Tab-separated table of N, CA and C in Angstrom:
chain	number	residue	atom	x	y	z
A	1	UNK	N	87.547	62.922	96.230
A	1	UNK	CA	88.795	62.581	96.866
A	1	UNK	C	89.202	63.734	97.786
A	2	UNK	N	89.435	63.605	98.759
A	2	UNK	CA	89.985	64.374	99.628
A	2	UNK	C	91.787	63.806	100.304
A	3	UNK	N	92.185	65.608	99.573
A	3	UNK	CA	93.873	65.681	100.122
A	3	UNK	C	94.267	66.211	101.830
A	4	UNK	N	95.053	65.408	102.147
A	4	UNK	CA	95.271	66.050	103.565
A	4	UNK	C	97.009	66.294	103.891
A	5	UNK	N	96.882	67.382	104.421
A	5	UNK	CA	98.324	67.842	104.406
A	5	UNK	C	97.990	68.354	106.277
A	6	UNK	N	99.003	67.406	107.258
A	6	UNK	CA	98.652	67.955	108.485
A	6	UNK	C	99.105	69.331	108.671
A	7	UNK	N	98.690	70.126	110.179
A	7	UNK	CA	98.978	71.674	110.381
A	7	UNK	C	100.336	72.244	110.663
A	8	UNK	N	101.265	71.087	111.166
A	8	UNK	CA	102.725	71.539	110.726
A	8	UNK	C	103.484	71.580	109.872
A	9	UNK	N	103.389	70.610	109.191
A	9	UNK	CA	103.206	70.672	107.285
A	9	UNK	C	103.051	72.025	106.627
A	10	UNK	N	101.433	72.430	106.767
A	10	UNK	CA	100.921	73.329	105.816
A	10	UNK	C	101.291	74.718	106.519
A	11	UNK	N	101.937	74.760	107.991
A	11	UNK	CA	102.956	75.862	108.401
A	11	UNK	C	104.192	76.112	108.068
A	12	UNK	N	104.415	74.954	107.646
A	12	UNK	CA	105.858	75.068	106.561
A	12	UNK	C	106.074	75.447	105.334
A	13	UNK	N	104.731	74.882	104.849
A	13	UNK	CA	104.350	75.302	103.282
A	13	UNK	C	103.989	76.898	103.418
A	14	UNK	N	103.144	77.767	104.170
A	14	UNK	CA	102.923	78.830	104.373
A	14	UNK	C	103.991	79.644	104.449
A	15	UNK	N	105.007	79.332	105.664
A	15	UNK	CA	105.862	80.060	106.001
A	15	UNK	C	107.012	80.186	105.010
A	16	UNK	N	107.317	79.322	104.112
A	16	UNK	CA	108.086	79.417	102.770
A	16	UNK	C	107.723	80.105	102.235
A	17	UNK	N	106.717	80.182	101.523
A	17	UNK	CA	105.661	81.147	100.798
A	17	UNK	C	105.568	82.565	100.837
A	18	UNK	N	105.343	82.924	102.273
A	18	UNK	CA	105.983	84.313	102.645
A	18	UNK	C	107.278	84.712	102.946
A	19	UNK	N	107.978	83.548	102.998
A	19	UNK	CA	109.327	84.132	102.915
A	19	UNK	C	109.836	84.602	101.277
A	20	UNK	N	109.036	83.622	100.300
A	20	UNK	CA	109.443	83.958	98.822
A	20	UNK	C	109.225	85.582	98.370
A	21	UNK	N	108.205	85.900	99.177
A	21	UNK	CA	107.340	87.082	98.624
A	21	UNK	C	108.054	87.990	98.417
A	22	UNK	N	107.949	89.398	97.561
A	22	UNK	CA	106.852	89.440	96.027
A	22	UNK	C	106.624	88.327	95.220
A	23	UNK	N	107.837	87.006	95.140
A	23	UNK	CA	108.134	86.289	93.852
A	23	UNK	C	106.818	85.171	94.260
A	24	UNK	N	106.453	84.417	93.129
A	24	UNK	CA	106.017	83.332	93.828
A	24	UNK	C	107.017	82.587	94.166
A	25	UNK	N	106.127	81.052	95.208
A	25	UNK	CA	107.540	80.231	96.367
A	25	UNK	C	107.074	78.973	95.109
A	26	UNK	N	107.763	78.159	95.373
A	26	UNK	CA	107.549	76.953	94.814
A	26	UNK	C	108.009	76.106	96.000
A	27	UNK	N	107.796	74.630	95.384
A	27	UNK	CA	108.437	73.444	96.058
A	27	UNK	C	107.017	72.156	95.695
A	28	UNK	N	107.558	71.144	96.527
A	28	UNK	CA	107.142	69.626	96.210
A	28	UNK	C	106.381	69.069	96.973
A	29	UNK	N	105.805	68.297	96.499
A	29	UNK	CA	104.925	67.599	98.085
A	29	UNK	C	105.070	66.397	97.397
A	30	UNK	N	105.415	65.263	98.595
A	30	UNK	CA	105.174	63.718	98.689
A	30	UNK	C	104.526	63.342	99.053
A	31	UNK	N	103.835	62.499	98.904
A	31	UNK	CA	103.080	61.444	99.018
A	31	UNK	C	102.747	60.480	99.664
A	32	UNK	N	101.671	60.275	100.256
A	32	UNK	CA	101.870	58.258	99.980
A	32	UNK	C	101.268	57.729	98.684
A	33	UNK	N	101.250	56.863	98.843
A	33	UNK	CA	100.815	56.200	97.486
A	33	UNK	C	99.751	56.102	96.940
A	34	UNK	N	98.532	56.290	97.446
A	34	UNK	CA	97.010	56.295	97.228
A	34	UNK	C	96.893	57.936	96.804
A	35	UNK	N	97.967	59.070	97.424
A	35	UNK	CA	97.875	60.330	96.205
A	35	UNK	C	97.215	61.289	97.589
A	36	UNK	N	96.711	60.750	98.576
A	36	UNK	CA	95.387	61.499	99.725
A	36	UNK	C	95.930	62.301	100.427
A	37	UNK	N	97.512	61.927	100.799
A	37	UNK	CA	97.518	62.694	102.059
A	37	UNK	C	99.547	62.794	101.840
A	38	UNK	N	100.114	64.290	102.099
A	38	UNK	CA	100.734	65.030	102.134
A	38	UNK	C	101.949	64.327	103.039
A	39	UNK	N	103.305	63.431	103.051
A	39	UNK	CA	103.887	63.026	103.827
A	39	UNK	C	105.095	64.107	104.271
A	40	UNK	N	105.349	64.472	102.848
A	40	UNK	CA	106.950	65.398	103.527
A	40	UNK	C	106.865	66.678	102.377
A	41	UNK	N	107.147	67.572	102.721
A	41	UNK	CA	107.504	68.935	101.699
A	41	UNK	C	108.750	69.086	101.668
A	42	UNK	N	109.257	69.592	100.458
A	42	UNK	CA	110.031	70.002	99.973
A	42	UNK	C	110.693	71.339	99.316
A	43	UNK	N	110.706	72.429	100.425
A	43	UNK	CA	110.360	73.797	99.685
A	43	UNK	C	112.119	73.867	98.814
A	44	UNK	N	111.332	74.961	97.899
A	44	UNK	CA	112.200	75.209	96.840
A	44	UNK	C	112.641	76.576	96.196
A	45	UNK	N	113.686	76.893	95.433
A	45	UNK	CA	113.834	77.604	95.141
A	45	UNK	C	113.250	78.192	94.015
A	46	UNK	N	112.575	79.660	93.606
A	46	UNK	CA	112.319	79.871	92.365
A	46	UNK	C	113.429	80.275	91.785
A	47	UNK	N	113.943	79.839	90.929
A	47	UNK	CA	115.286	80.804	90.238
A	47	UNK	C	114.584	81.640	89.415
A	48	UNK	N	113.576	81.575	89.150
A	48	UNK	CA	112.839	82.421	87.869
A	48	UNK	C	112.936	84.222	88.589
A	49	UNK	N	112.599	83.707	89.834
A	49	UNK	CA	112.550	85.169	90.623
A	49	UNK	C	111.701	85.879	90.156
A	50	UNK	N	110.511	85.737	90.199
A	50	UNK	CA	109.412	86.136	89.712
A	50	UNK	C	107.997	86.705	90.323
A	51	UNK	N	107.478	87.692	90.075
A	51	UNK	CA	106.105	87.284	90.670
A	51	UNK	C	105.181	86.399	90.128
A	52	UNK	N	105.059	86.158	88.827
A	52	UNK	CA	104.238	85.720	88.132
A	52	UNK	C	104.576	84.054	87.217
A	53	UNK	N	105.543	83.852	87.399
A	53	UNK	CA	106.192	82.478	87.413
A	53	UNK	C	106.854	81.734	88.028
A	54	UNK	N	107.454	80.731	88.050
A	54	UNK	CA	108.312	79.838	88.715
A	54	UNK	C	108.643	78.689	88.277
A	55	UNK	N	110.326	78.245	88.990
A	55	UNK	CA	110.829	77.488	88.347
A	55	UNK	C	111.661	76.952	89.429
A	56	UNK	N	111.023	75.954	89.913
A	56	UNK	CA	112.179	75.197	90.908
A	56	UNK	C	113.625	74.543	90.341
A	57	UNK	N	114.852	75.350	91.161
A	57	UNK	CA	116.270	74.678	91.121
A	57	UNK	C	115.928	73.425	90.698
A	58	UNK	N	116.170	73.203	89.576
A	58	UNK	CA	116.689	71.726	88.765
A	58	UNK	C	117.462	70.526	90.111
A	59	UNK	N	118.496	71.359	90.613
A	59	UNK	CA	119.354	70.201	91.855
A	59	UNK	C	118.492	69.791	92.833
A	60	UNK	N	117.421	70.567	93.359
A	60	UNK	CA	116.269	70.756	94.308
A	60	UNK	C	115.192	69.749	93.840
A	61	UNK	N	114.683	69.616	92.459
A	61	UNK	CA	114.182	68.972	92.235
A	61	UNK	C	114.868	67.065	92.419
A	62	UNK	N	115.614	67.096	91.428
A	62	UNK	CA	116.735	65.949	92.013
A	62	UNK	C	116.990	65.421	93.302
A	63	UNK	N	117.338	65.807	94.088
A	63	UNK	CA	117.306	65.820	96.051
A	63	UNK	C	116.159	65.472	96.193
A	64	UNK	N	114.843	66.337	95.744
A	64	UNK	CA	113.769	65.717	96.454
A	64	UNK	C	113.316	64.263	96.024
């Protein structure tokens, strides 16, 4: 099976990511329905504030 997430997408997902840093970033990815391919992200908060864990905002999760 192959996942596909297009290149403005996975610049969004990136650029969250380093904005989280030291901590890890979290967040969500949607779907379509067959599971293949990446429609909308959802970046998120870690409240854990962590490097080594994470825990996306509960409300964040909800919204998405």
């Amino acid at each position: 099976m192959t996942f596909t997430i297009d290149r403005t997408m996975a610049d969004a997902i990136i650029d969250h990511l380093r904005a989280a840093l030291p901590n890890e970033g979290c967040g969500l990815l949607a779907t379509e329905p067959a599971g293949t391919r990446a429609m909308r992200f959802y970046p998120g908060t870690n409240v854990a504030a962590s490097p080594t864990r994470y825990t996306m905002a509960p409300e964040e999760v909800l919204t998405a």
